[in-house]
CSV table of C-alpha atoms in Angstrom, one decimal:
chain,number,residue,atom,x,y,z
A,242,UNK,CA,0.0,0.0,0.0
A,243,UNK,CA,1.0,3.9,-1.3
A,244,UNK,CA,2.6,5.3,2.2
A,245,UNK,CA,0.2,8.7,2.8
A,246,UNK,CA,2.4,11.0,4.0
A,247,UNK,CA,1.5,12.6,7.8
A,248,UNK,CA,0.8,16.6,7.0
A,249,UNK,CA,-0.4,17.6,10.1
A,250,UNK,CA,2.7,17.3,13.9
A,251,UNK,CA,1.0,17.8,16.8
A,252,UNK,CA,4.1,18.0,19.3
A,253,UNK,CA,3.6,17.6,23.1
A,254,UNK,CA,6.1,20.0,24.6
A,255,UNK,CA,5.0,19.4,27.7
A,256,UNK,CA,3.3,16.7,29.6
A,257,UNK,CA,1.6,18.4,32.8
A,258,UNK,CA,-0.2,21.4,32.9
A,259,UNK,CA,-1.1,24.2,35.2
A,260,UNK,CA,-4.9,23.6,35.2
A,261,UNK,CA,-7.1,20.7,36.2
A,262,UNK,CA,-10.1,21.1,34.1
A,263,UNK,CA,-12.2,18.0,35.3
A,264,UNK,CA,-13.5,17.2,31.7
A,265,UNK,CA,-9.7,16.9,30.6
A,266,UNK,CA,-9.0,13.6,28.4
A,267,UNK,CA,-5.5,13.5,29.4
A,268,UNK,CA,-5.8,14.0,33.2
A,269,UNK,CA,-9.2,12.7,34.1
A,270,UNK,CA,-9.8,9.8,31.5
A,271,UNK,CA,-9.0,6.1,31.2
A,272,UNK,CA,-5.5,6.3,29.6
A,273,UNK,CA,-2.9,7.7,32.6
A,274,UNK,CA,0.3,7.5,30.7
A,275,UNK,CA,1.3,11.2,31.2
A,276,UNK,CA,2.2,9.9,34.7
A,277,UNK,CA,5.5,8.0,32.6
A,278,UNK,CA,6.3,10.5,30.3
A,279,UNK,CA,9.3,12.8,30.5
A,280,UNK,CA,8.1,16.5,31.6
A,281,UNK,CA,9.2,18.6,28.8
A,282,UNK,CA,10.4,17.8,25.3
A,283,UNK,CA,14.7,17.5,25.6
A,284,UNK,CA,17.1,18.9,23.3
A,285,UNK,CA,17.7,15.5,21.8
A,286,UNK,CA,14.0,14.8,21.4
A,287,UNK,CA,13.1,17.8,19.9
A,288,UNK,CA,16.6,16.9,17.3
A,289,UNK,CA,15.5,13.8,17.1
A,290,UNK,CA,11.7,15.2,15.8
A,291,UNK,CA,12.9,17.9,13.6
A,292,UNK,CA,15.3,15.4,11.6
A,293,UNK,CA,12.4,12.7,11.4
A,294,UNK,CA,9.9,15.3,10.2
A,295,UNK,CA,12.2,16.8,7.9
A,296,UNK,CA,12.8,13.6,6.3
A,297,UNK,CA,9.4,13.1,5.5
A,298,UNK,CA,9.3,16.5,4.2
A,299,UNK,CA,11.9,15.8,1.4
A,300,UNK,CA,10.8,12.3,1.0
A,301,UNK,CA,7.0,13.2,-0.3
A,302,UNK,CA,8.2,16.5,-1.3
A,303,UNK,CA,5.7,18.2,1.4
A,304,UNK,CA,5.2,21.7,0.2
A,305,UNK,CA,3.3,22.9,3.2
A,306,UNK,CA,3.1,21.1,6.8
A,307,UNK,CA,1.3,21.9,10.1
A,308,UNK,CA,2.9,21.7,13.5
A,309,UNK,CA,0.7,22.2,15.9
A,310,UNK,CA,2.6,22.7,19.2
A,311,UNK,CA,0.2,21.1,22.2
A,312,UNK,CA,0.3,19.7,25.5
A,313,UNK,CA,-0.4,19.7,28.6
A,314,UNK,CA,0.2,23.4,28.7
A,315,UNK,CA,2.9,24.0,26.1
A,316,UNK,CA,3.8,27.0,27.8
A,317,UNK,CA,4.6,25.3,30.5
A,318,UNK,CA,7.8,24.3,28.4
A,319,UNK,CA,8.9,27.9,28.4
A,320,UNK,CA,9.6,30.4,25.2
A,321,UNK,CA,13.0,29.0,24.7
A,322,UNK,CA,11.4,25.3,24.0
A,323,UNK,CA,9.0,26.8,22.0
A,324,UNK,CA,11.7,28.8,19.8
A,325,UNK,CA,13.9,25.4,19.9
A,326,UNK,CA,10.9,23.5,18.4
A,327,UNK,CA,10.0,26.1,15.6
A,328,UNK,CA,13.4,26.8,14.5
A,329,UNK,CA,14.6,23.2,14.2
A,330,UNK,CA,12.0,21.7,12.3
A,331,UNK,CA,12.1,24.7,9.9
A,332,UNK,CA,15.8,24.0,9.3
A,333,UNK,CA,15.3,20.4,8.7
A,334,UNK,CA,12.7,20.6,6.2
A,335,UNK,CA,13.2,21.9,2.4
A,336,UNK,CA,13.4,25.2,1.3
A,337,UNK,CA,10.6,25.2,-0.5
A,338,UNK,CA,8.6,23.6,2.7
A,339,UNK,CA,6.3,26.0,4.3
A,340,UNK,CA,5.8,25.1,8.0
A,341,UNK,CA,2.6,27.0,9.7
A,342,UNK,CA,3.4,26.6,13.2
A,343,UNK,CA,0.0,27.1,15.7
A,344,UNK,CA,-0.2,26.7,19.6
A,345,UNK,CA,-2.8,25.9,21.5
A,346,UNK,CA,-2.9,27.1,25.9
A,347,UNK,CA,-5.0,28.0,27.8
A,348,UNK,CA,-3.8,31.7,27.9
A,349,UNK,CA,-3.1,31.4,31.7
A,350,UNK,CA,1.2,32.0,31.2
A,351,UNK,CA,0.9,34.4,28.2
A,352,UNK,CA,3.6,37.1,29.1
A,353,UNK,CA,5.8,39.4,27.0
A,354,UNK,CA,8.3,36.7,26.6
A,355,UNK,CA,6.3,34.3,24.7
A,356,UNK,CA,4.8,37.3,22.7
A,357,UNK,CA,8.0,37.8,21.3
A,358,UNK,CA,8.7,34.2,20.0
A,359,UNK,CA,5.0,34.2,18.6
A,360,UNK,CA,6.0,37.4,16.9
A,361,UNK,CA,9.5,36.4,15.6
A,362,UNK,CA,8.4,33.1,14.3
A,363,UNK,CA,5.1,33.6,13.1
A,364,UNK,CA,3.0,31.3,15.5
A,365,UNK,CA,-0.5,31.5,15.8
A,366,UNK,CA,-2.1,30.9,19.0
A,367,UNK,CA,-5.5,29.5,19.7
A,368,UNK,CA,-7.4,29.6,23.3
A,369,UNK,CA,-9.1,27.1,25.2
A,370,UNK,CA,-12.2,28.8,26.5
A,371,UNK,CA,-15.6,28.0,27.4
A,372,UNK,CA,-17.6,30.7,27.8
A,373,UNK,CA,-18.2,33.4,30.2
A,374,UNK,CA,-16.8,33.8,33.4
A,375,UNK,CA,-19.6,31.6,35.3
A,376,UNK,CA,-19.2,29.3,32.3
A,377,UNK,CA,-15.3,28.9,32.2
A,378,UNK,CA,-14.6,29.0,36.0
A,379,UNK,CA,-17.0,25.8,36.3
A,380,UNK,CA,-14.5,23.3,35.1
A,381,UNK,CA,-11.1,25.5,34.3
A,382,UNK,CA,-10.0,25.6,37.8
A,383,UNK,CA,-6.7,25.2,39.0
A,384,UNK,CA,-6.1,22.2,41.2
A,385,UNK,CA,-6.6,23.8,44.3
A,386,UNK,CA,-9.9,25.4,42.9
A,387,UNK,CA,-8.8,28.9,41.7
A,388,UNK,CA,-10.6,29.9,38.9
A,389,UNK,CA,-8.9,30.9,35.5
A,390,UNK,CA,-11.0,33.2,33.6
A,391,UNK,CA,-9.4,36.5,34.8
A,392,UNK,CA,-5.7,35.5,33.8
A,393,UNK,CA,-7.0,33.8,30.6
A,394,UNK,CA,-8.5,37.0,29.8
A,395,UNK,CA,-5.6,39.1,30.4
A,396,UNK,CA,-3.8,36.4,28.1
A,397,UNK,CA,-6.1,36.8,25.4
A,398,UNK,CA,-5.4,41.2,25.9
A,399,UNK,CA,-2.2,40.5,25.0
A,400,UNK,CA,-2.2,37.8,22.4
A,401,UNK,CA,-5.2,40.4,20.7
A,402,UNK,CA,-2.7,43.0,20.8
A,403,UNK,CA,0.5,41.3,19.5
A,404,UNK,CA,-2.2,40.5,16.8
A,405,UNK,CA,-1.3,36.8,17.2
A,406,UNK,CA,-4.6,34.9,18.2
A,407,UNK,CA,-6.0,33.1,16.0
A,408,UNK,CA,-9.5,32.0,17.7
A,409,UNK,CA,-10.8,30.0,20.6
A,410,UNK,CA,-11.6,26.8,21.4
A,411,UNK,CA,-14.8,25.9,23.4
A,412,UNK,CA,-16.1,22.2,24.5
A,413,UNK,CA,-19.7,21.9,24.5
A,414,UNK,CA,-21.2,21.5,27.5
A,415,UNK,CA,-25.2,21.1,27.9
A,416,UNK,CA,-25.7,22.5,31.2
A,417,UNK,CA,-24.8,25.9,29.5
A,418,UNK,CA,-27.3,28.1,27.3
A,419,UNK,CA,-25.8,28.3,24.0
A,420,UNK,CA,-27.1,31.6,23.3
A,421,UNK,CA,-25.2,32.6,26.4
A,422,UNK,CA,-21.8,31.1,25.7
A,423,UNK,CA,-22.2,32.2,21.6
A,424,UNK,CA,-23.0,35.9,23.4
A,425,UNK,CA,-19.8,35.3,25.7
A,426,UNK,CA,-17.1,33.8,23.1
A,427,UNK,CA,-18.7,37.0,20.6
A,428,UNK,CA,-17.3,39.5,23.0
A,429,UNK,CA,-14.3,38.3,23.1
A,430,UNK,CA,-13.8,39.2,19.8
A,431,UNK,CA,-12.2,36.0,18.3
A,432,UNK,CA,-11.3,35.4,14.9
A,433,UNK,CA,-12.4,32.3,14.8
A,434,UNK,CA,-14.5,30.1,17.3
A,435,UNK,CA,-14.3,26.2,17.3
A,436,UNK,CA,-17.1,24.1,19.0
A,437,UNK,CA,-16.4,20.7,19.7
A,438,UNK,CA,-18.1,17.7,20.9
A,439,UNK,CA,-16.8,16.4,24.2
A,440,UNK,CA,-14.8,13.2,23.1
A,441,UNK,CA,-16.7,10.2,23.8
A,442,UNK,CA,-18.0,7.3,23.0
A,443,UNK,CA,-20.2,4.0,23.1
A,444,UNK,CA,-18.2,2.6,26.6
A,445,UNK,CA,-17.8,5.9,27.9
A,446,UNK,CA,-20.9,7.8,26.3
A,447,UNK,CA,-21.5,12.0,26.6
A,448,UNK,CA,-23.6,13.5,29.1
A,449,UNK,CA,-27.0,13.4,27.7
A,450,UNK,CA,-27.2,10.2,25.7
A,451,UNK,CA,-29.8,8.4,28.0
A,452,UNK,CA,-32.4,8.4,25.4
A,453,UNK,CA,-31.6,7.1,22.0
A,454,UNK,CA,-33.7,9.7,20.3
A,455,UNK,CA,-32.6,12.8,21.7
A,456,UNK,CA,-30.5,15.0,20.0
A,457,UNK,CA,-29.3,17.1,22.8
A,458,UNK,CA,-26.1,18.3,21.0
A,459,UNK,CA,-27.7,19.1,17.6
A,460,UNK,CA,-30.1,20.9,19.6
A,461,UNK,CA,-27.4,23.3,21.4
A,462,UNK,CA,-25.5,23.8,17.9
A,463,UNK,CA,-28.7,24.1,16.1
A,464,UNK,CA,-29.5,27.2,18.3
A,465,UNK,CA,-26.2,28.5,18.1
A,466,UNK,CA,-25.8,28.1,14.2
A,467,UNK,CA,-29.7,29.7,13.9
A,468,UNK,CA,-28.4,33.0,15.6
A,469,UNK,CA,-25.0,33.0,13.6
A,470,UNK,CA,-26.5,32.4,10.0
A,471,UNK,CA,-28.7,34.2,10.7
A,472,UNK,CA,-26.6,37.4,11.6
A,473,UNK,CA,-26.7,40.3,8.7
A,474,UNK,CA,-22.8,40.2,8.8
A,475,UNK,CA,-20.7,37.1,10.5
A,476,UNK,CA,-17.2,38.4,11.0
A,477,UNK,CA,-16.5,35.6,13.1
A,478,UNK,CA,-16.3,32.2,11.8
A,479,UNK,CA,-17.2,29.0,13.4
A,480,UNK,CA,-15.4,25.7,11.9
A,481,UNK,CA,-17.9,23.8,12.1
A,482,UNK,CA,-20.1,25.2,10.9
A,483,UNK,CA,-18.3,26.3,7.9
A,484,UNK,CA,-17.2,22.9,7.1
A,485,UNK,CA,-20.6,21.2,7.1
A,486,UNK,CA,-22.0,24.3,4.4
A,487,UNK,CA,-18.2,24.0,2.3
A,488,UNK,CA,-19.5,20.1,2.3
A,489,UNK,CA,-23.3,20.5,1.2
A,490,UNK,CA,-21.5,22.4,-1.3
A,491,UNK,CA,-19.0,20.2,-2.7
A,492,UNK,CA,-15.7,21.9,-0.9
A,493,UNK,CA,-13.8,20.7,1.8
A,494,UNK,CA,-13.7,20.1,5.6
A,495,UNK,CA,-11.2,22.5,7.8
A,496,UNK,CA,-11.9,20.0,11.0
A,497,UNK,CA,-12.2,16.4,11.9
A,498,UNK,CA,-15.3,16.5,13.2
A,499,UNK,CA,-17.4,16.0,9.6
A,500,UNK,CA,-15.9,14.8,6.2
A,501,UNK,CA,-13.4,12.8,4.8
A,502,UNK,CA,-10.3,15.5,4.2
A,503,UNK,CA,-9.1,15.6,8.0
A,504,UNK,CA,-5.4,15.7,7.4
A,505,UNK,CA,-3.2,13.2,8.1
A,506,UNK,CA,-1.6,13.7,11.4
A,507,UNK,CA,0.6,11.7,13.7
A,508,UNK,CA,1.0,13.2,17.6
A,509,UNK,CA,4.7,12.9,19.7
A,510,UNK,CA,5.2,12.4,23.1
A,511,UNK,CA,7.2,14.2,25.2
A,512,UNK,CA,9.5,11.6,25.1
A,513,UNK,CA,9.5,11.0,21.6
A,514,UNK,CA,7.0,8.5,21.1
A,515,UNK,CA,4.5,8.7,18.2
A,516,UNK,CA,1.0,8.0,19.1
A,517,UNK,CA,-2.0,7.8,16.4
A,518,UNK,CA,-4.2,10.8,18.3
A,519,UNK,CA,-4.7,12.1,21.6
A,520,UNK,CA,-8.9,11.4,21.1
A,521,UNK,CA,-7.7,7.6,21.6
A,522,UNK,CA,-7.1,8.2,25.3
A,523,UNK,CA,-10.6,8.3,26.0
A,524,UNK,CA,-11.1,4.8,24.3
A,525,UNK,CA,-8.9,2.6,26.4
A,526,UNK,CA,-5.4,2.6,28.0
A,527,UNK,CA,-2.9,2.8,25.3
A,528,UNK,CA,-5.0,2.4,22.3
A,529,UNK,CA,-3.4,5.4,20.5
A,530,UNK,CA,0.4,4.4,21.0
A,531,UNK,CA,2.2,3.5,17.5
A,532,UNK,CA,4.8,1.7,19.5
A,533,UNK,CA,7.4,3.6,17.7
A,534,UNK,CA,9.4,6.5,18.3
A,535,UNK,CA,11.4,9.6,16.8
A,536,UNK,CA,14.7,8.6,18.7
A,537,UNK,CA,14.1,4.9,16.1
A,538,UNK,CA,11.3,4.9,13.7
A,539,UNK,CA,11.3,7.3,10.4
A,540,UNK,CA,7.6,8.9,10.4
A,541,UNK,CA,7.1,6.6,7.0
A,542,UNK,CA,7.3,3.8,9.0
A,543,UNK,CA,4.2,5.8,11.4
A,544,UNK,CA,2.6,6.4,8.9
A,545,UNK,CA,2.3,2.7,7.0
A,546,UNK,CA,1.2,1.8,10.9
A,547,UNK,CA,-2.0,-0.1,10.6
A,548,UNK,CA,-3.5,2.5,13.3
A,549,UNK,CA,-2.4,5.0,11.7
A,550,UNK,CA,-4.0,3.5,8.1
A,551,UNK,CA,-7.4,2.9,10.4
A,552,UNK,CA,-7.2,6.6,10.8
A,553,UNK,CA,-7.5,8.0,7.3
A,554,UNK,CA,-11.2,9.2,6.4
A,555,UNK,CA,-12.7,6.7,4.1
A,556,UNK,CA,-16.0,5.7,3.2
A,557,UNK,CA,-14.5,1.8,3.2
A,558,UNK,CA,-13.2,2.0,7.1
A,559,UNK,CA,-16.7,3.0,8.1
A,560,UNK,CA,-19.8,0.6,9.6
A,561,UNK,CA,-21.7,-1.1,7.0
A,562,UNK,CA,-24.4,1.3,7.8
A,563,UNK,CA,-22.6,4.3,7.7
A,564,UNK,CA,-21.6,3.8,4.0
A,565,UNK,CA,-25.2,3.9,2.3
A,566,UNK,CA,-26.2,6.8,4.4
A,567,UNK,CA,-27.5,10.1,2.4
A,568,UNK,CA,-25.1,12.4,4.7
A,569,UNK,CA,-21.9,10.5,4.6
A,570,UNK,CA,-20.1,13.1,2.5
A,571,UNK,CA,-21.0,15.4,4.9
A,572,UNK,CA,-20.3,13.8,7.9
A,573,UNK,CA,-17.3,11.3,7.1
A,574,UNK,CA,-18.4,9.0,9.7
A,575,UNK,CA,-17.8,11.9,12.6
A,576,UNK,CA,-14.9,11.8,14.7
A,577,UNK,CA,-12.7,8.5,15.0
A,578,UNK,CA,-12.3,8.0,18.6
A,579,UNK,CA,-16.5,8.6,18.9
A,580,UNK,CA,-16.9,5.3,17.1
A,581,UNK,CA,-15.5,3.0,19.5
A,582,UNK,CA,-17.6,0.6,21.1
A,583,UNK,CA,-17.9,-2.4,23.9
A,584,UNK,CA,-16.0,-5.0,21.3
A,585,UNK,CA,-12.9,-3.0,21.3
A,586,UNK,CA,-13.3,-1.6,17.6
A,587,UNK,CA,-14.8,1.2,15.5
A,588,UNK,CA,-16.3,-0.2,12.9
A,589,UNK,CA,-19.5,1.4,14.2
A,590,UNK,CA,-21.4,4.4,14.1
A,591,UNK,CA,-20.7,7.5,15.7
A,592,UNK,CA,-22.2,7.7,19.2
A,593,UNK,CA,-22.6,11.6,17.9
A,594,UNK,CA,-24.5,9.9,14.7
A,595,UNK,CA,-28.2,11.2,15.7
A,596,UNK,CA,-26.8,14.9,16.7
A,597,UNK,CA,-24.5,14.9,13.3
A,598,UNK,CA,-27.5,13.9,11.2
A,599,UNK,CA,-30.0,16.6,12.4
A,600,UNK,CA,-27.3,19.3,12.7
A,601,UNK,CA,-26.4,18.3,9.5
A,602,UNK,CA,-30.1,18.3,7.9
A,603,UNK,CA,-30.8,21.6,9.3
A,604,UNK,CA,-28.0,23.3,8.0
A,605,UNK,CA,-28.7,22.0,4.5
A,606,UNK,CA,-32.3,23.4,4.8
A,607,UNK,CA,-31.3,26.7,6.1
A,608,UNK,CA,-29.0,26.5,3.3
A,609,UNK,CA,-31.6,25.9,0.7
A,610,UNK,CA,-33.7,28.2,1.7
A,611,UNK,CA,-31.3,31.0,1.7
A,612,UNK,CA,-30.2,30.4,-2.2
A,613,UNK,CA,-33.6,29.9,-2.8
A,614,UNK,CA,-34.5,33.8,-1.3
A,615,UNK,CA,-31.7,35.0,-3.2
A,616,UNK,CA,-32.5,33.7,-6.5
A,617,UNK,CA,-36.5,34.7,-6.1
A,618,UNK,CA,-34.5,38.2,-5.5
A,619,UNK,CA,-32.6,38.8,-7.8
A,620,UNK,CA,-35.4,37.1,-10.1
C-alpha cells in the first residue's frame, strides 16, 4: 500500500499542565500514561523530531506542513522550548517547505516573553475557552480550585494585541445556554471560534445520551448556528459550521469533526513517542500508541502503521451502515475516537450519529432556503 504522507505534527512540549479542568482527556480519562512521560520535550527529542519530520518532508516532497505545538500546557515548556521546536524543524525541512506553526494554551502564562517568540516566528495561537466567566470558571480551575478566567483574559489582551490569536476553542457543554456562551465567546472578539463535541464514545458515552432519540447536541448547535446564519454580517467564523456548508457544497472540511479530508496527522510524546491521536485516550489505556518513536522509527514507517491506516477518512473504514447513508459526505463517519464501542473496535457508528445527522439536515435546509430567497430576489 502507497505510504500517505502525515501533513499535520502535533508536538507535546510538555506533559503536565497548570490547570485541572475535570473534563480533561489526558488528566481525568482512562488512559494515565502522562504519569510515565518525561516532563518537557529535551534537546535530543526535539533533534530527534525535527530530523524525522524533515525527512518526511523531502521524501514526499511536502510543500506545506502543520505543526501544531500542544500539550499539557505547552507554555509550561517555556519560550526557549517553543523557539527550539519552531526553528529546528524549519531547518530540517526543504526550502521550498512552508511550516505553519499554531499553539494551543489556555492563555493562563501568556507574558511578554512568549509574545516575542510568537511574533519572531510567526506562530498563531488558539485559546481554550468555554464561555463566560460563570461558564469557564465551572470546570477550568486550578487544582486547588482557583478559577482561570481573569488571567486567561488578560492572556487573550495580550495575544489580541500582538495580533497573534487566531480563535478560541470551546467544548460543549449542555448545562450551559448556547445563546449565552455564543453571546460570551462574541465578545471576546475571536477570529475564529471552534465548538467541539466532548470526546466520547459507546463505553464511555456523553452526558445526555440516556435516550436514543434525543439529540441534545444538535439541539445546542442548532440554536447556536440559527443565531449566527442568521446574523446580517458574521465576522467571526465557526469551523464547524463552515465545514458542514463547504461540504453540502462540494468543498472541503477544515476539522475532523465531519468529512473525509481531516489531514493526516501523527501526535509525539514528550519523550518521543508517536502516538496515532490524543482522542484515543478516551477509548482505552494505550490504544493510540504506534509503538514507535522519533529517537528509532522514520515517520514513513508511522505512517504505514495499521493505526495510523485505520485513521484515514474513508467511506470503506466505516460501519456497514454508515456507508449507504445520504449524509456521509457530509459527515465522514464523525470523529474516529466517537466510534468506539464495547467490542474494542470502530467499525461502528458514531455515538454523535443522531446529533451529526439533524445538525447536519438543518443546516442544508437553512442552506436551501437562503439560495432559494436569493435567487426569487434577484429574479
Amino acid at each position: 500500500m502507497e505510504t500517505v504522507p502525515f501533513r499535520q505534527f502535533i508536538v507535546k512540549l510538555h506533559s503536565r499542565c497548570n490547570l485541572s479542568c475535570d473534563y480533561c482527556y489526558v488528566y481525568h480519562h482512562v488512559d494515565q500514561s502522562w504519569r510515565g512521560r518525561p516532563t518537557v520535550m529535551s534537546p535530543e527529542t526535539i533533534a530527534a523530531l525535527a530530523r524525522r519530520i524533515g525527512e518526511h518532508a523531502h521524501r514526499h516532497e511536502l510543500r506545506n506542513v502543520d505543526l501544531v505545538l500542544h500539550g499539557g500546557e505547552p507554555l509550561l515548556a517555556g519560550p526557549a522550548v517553543i523557539e527550539d521546536v519552531v526553528t529546528a524543524v524549519r531547518s530540517r525541512v526543504p526550502s521550498a517547505t512552508t511550516v505553519e506553526v499554531t499553539l494551543q494554551t489556555n492563555g493562563t502564562l501568556v507574558d511578554d516573553r512568549f509574545l516575542a517568540v510568537f511574533r519572531r516566528h510567526q506562530v498563531g495561537v488558539g485559546v481554550s475557552v468555554d464561555g463566560g466567566r460563570a461558564v469557564h470558571d465551572r470546570h477550568r480551575r486550578y487544582a486547588d480550585g482557583r478559577p482561570s478566567f481573569d488571567r486567561m483574559a488578560r492572556g487573550l489582551d495580550l495575544l489580541r494585541e500582538a495580533s497573534v490569536w487566531t480563535g478560541l476553542l470551546c467544548t460543549i457543554d449542555l448545562d450551559n445556554d448556547p445563546g449565552e456562551v455564543y453571546a460570551d465567546l462574541l465578545a471576546l472578539g475571536p477570529p475564529q471560534i471552534d465548538l467541539l463535541l466532548p470526546l466520547a464514545n459507546w463505553v464511555h458515552p456523553p452526558a445526555g445520551h440516556g435516550d436514543s432519540d434525543a439529540t441534545p447536541y444538535a439541539d445546542w448547535l442548532v440554536a447556536v448556528f440559527d443565531r449566527w446564519f442568521g446574523a446580517p454580517r458574521r465576522a467571526t467564523g465557526i469551523r464547524l459550521f463552515e465545514s458542514i456548508i463547504a461540504l453540502l457544497l462540494g468543498g472541503h472540511s477544515e476539522t475532523e469533526a465531519v468529512g473525509f479530508d481531516a489531514a493526516h496527522a501523527v501526535t509525539i510524546e514528550t519523550d518521543g513517542s508517536l502516538e496515532a491521536t490524543d482522542a484515543l485516550k478516551t477509548t482505552a489505556p494505550g490504544l493510540g500508541a504506534l509503538g514507535l518513536s522519533v529517537h528509532g522509527h522514520s515517520l514513513d514507517e508511522a505512517a504505514g502503521h495499521p493505526l495510523a491506516c485505520a485513521l484515514r477518512r474513508t467511506r470503506e473504514s466505516l460501519a456497514t451502515a454508515c456507508r449507504g447513508c445520504p449524509i456521509v459526505a457530509v459527515c465522514g463517519g464523525g470523529q474516529y475516537s466517537h466510534r468506539y464501542g464495547p467490542d474494542g473496535g470502530f467499525r461502528h457508528r458514531s455515538v454523535y450519529c443522531r446529533d451529526l445527522e439533524r445538525l447536519i439536515r438543518h443546516i442544508a435546509s437553512r442552506l436551501d432556503a437562503e439560495v432559494a430567497a436569493r435567487v426569487h430576489a434577484h429574479a
